[in-house]
mmCIF file of C-alpha atoms in Angstrom:
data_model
loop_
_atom_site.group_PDB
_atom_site.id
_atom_site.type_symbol
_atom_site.label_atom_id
_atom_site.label_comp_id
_atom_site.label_asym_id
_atom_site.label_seq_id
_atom_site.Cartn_x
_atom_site.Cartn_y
_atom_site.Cartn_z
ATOM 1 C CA UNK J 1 -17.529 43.324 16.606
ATOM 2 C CA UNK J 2 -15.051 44.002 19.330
ATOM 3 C CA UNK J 3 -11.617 45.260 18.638
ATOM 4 C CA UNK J 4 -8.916 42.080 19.400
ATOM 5 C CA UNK J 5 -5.935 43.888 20.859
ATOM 6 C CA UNK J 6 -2.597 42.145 19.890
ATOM 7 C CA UNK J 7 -0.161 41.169 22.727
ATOM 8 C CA UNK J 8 3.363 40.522 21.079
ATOM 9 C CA UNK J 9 4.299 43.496 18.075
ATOM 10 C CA UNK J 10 6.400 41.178 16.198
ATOM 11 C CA UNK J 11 7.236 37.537 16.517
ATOM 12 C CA UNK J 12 9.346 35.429 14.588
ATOM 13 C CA UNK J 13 11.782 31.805 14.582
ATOM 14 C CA UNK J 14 14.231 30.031 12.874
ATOM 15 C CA UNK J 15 15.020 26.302 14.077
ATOM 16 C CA UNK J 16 17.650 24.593 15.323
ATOM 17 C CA UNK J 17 19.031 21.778 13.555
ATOM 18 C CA UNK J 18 22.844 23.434 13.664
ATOM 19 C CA UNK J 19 24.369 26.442 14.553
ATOM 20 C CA UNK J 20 23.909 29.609 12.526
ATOM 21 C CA UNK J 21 24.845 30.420 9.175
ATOM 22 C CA UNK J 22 25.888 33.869 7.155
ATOM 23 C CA UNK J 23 22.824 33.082 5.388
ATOM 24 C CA UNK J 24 20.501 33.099 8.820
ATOM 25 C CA UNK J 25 22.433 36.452 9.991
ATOM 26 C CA UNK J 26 21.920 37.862 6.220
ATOM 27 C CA UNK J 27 17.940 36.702 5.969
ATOM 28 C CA UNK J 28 16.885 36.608 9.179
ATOM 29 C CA UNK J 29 19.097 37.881 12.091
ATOM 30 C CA UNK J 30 19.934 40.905 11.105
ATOM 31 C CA UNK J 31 16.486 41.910 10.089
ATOM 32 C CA UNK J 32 15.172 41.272 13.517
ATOM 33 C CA UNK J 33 18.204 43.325 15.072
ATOM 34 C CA UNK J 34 17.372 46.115 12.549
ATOM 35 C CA UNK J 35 14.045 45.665 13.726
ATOM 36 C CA UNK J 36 15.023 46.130 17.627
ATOM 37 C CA UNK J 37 17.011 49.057 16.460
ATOM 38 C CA UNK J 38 14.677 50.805 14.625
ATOM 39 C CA UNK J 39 11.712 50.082 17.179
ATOM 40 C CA UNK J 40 9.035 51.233 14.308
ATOM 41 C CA UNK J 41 6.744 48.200 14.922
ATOM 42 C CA UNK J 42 7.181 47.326 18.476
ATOM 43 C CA UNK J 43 9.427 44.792 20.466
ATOM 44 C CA UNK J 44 9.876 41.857 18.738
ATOM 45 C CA UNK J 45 9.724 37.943 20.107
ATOM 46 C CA UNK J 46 12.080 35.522 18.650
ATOM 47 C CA UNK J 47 11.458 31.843 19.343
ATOM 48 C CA UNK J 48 13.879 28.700 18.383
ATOM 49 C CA UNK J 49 11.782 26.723 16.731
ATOM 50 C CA UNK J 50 12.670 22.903 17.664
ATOM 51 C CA UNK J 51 9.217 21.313 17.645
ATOM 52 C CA UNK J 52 9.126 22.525 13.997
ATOM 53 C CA UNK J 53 12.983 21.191 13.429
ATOM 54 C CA UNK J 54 11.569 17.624 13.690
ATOM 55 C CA UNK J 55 9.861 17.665 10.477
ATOM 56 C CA UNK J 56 12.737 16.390 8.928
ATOM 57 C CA UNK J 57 15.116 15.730 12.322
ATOM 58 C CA UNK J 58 15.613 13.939 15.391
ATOM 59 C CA UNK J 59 14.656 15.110 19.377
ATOM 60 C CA UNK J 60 18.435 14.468 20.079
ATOM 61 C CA UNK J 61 19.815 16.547 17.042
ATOM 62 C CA UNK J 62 17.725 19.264 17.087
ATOM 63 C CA UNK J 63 17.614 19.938 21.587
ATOM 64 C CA UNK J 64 21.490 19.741 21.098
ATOM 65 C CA UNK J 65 21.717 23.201 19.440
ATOM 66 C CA UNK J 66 19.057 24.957 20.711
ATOM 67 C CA UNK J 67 21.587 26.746 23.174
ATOM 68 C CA UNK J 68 24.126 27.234 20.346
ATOM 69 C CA UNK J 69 20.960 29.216 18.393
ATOM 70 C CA UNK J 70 20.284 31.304 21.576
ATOM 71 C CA UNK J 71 23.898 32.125 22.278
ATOM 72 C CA UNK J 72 24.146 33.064 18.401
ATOM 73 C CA UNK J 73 21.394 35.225 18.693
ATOM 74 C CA UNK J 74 22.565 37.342 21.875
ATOM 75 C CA UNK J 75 26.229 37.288 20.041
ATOM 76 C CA UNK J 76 24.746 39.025 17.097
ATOM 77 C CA UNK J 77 22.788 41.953 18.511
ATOM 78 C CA UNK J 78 19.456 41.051 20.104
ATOM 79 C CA UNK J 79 19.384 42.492 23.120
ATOM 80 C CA UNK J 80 17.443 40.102 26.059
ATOM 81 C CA UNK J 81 16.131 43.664 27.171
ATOM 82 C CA UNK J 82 14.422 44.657 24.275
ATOM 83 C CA UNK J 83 13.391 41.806 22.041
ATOM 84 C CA UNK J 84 11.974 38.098 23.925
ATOM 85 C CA UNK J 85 13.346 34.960 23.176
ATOM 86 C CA UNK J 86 11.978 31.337 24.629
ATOM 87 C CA UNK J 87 12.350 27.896 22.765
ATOM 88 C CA UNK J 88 8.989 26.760 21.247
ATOM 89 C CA UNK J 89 8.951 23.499 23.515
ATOM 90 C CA UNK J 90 8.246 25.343 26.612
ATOM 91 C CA UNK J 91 4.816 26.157 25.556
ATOM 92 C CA UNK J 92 4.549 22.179 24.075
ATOM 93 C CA UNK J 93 0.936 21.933 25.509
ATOM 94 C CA UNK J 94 -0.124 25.665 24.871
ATOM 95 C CA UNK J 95 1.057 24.872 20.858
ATOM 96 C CA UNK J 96 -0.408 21.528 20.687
ATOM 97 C CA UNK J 97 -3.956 22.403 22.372
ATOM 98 C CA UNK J 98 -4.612 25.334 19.930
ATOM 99 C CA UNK J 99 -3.114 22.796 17.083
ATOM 100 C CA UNK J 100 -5.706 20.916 17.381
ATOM 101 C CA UNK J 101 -8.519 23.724 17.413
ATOM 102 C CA UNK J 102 -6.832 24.763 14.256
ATOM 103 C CA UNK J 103 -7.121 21.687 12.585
ATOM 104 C CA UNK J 104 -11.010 21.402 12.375
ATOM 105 C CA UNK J 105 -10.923 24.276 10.125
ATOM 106 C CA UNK J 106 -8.080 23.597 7.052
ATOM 107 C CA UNK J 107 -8.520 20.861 4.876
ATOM 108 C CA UNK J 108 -5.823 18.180 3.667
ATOM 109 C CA UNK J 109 -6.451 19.934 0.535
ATOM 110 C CA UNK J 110 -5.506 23.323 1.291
ATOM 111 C CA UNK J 111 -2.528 21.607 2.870
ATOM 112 C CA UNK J 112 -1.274 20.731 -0.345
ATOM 113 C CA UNK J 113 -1.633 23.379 -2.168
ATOM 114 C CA UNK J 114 0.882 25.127 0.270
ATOM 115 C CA UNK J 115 3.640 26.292 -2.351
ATOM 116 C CA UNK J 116 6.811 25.746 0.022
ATOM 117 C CA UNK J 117 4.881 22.027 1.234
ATOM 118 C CA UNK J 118 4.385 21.180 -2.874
ATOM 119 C CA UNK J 119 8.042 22.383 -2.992
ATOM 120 C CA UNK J 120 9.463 20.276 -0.441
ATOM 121 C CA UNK J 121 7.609 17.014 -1.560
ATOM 122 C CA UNK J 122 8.717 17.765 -5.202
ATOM 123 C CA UNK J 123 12.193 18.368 -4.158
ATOM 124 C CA UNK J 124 13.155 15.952 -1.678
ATOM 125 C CA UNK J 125 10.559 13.337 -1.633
ATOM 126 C CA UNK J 126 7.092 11.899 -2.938
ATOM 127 C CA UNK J 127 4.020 11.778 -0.621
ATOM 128 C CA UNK J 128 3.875 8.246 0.082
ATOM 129 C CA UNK J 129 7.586 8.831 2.150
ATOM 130 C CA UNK J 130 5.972 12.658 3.469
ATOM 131 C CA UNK J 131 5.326 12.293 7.168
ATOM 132 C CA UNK J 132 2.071 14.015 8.409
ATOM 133 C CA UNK J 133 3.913 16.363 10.763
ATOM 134 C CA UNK J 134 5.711 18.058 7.368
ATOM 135 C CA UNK J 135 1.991 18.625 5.870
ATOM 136 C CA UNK J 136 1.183 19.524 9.720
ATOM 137 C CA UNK J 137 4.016 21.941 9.522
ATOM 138 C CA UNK J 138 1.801 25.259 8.292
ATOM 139 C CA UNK J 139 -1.170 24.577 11.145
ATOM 140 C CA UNK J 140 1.902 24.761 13.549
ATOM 141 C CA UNK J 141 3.099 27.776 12.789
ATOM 142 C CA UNK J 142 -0.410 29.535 13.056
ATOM 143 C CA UNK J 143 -0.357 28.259 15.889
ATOM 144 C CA UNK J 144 2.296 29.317 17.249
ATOM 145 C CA UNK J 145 1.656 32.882 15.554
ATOM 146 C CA UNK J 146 -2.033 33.249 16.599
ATOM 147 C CA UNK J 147 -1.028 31.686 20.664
ATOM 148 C CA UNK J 148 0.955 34.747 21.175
ATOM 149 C CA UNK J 149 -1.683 37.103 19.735
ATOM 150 C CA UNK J 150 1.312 38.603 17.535
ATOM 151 C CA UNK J 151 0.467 41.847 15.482
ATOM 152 C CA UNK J 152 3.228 41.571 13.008
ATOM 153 C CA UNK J 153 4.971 38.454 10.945
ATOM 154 C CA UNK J 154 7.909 39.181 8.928
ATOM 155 C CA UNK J 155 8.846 36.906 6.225
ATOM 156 C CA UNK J 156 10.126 36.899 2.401
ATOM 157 C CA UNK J 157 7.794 36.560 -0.237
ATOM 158 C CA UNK J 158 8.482 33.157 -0.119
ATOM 159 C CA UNK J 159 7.035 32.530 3.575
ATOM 160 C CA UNK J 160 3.941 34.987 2.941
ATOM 161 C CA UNK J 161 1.644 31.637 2.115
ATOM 162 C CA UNK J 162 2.124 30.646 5.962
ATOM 163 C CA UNK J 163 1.142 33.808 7.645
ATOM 164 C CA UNK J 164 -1.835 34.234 5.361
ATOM 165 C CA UNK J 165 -3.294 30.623 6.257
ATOM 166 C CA UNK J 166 -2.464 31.872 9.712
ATOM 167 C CA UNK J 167 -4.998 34.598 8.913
ATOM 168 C CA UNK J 168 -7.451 32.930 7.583
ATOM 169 C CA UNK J 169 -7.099 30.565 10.555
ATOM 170 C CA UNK J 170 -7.476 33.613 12.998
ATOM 171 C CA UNK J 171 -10.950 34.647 11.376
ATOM 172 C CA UNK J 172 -12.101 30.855 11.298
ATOM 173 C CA UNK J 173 -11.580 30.694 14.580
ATOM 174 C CA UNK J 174 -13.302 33.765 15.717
ATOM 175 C CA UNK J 175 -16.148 32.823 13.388
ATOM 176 C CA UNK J 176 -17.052 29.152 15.099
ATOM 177 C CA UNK J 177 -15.682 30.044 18.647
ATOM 178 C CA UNK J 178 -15.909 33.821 19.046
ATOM 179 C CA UNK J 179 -13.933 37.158 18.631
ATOM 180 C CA UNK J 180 -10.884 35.353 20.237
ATOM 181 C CA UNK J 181 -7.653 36.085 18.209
ATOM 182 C CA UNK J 182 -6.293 39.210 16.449
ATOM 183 C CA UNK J 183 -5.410 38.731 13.113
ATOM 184 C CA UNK J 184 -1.824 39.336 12.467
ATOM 185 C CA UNK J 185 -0.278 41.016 9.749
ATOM 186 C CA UNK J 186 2.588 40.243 7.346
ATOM 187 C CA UNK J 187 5.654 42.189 7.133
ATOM 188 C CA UNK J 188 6.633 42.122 4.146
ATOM 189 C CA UNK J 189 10.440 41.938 3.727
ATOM 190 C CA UNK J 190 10.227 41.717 0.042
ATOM 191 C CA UNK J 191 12.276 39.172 -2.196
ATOM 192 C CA UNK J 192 13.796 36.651 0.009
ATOM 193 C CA UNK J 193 18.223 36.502 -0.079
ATOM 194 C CA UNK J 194 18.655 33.609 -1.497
ATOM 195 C CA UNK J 195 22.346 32.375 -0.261
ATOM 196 C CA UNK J 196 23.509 29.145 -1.846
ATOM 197 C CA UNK J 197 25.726 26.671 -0.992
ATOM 198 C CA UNK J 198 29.499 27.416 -1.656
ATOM 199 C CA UNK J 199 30.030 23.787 -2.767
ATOM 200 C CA UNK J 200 27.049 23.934 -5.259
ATOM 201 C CA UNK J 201 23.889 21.798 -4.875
ATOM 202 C CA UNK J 202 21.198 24.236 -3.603
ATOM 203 C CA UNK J 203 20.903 26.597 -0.745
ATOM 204 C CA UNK J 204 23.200 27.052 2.064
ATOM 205 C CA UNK J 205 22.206 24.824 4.979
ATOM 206 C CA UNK J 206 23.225 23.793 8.407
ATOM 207 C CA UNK J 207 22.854 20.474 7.712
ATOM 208 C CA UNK J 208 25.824 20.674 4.736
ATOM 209 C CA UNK J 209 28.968 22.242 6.721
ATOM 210 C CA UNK J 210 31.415 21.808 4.016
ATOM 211 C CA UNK J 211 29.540 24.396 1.812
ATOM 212 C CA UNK J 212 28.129 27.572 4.649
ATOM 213 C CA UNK J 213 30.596 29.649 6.531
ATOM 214 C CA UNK J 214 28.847 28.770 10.271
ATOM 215 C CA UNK J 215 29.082 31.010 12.858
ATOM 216 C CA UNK J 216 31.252 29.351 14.896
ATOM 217 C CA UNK J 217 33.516 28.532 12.925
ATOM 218 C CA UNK J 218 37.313 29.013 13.633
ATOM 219 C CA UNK J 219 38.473 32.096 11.673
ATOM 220 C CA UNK J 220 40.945 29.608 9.284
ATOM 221 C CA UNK J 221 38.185 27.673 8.420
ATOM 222 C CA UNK J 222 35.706 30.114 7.106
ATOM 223 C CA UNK J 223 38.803 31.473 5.209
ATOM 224 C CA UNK J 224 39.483 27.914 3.994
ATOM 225 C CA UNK J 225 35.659 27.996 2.568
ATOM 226 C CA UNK J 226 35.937 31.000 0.990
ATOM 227 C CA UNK J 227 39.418 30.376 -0.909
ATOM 228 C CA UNK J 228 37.282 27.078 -1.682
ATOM 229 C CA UNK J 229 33.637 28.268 -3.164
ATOM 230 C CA UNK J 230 32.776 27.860 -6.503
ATOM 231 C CA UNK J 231 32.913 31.051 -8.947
ATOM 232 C CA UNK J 232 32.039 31.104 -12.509
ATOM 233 C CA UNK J 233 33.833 31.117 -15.787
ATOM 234 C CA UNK J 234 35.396 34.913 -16.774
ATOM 235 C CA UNK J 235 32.666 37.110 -18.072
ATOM 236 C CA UNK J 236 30.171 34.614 -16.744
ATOM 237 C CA UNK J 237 28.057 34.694 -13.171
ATOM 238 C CA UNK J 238 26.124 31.774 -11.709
ATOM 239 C CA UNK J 239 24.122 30.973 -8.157
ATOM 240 C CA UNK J 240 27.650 30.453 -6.414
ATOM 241 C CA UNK J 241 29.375 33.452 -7.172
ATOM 242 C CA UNK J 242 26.147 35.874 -6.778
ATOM 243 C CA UNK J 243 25.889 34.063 -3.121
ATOM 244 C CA UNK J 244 29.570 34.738 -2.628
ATOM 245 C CA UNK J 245 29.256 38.550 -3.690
ATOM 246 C CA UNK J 246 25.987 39.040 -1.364
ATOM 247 C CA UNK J 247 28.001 37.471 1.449
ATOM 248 C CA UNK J 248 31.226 39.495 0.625
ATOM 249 C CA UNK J 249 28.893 42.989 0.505
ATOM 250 C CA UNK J 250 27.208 42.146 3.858
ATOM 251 C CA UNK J 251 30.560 41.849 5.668
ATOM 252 C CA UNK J 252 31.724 44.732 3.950
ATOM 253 C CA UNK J 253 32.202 48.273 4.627
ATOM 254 C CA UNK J 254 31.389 50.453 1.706
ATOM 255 C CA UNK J 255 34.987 51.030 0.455
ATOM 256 C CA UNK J 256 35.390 47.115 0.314
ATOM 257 C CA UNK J 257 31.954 47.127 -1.332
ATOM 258 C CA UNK J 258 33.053 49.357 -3.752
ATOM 259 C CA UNK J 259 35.890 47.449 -4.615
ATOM 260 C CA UNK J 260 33.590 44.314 -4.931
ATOM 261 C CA UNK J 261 31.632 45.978 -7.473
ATOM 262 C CA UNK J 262 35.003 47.095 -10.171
ATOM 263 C CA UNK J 263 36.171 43.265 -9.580
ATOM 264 C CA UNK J 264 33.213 42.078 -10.919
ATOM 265 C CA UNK J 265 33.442 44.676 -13.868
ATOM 266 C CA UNK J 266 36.774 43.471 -14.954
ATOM 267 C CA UNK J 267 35.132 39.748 -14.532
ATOM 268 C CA UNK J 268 32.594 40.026 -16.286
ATOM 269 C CA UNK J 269 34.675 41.638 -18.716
ATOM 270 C CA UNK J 270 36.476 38.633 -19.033
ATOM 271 C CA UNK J 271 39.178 38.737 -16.869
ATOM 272 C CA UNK J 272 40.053 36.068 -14.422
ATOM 273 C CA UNK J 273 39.759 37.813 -11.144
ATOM 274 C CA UNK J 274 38.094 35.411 -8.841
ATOM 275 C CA UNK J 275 41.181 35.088 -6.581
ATOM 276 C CA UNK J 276 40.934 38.847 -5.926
ATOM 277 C CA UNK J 277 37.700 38.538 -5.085
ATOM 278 C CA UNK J 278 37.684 35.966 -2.676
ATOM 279 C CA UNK J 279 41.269 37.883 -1.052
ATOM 280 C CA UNK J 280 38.751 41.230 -0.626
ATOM 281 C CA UNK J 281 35.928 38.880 1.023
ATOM 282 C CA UNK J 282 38.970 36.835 3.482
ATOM 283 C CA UNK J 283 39.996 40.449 4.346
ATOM 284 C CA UNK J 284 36.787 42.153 5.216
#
């Protein structure tokens, strides 16, 4: 067997149905500039990720921010000279060739066992409202994993499912076609950050404003969410305030963080010092 040599170290997307979030930066941005940084693994390739963005939005929505995403990128610390970045459309007939190589070998049943698809389906609709691209959505990414030959993948333990049907996928192919594609490997960033919305009601998203501090937003009006964001009771925590304290600590330098950490003593001892808290966070 002949040794497949990879051509891209480490590749990775996020997709643009709005601009940027402190959750993106905190889960995903930053780990790719840390990664550029660091340069342990190799130069990594960041794509924006629009054909995947109309699973669940429109051509017109999702093409209007894909400039925004790129801007935010550069704004935030990857360098054009040493990490890539292209928009996923560009290679449209590249993606959708190899798609449908790819899909001779996975079954609809495999499909659905796909914990973040069963998720999805579970959470926001049933499968007779599901459209085929959304069950389509893992094939895509292998594809567009295994079409730039890329060594590594990083993702959160929640994401690992996708890159290992990309694997599988890889030695499929090379089984019925030929030693074609490398195999990539997952780099494993460990438990995902899970940042929820500061309004309640699940995870912070683009397409809910009113609850995640975007990147572009004026300075008053991040401050405005902040001052706004739900807490907990004294001597209580829940999803909104352990969001807010993650946020608060990533913006943070390490006195600030320090001074996080006795507010939250004296909370959770029962005293009512959420204002305090959400004055440090405004100030870092």
């Amino acid at each position: 067997m002949k040794k497949l040599e990879h051509k891209v170290d480490v590749f990775t997307g996020i997709r643009p149905t709005h601009g940027l979030t402190i959750a993106n930066v905190i889960g995903s941005v930053h780990t790719i500039v840390t990664l550029q940084k660091e340069k342990e693994v190799g130069r990594p390739m960041v794509f924006v990720a629009d054909l995947h963005a109309l699973t669940d939005h429109t051509p017109k929505d999702t093409q209007k921010y894909v400039l925004d995403v790129v801007k935010d990128y550069i704004a935030l610390g990857l360098d054009p000279k040493e990490c890539d970045i292209f928009v996923q459309s560009q290679l449209i007939e590249e993606i959708a060739e190899l798609n449908i190589y790819l899909s001779r070998l996975v079954t609809i049943s495999e499909l659905l066992r796909v914990p973040t698809l069963k998720e999805k389906i579970k959470k926001d609709m049933d499968v007779s409202n599901a459209s085929v691209l959304l069950a389509m959505y893992p094939i895509m990414m292998a594809s567009d994993i295994l079409l730039q030959q890329s060594k590594y993948v990083p993702v959160g333990d929640d994401q690992v499912a996708h890159v290992e049907i990309a694997r599988d996928l890889a030695r499929k192919f090379n089984k019925v076609f030929g030693e074609t594609i490398p195999v990539p490997n997952v780099l494993s960033l460990g438990k995902p950050v899970r940042i929820k919305s500061l309004v309640g009601g699940g995870k912070m998203s683009k397409t809910n404003p009113s609850g995640a501090i975007l990147i572009d937003d004026d300075i008053n009006i991040s401050l405005g969410k902040v001052k706004r964001a739900q807490t907990a009771f004294a001597g209580e925590m829940s999803e909104s305030l352990d969001s807010l304290i993650k946020i608060g600590k990533f913006v943070s330098d390490e006195e600030e963080i320090k001074h996080i950490d006795d507010i939250m003593i004296k909370h959770m001892n029962g005293e009512n010092v959420m204002g305090e808290l959400k004055g440090v966070i405004n100030v870092a």
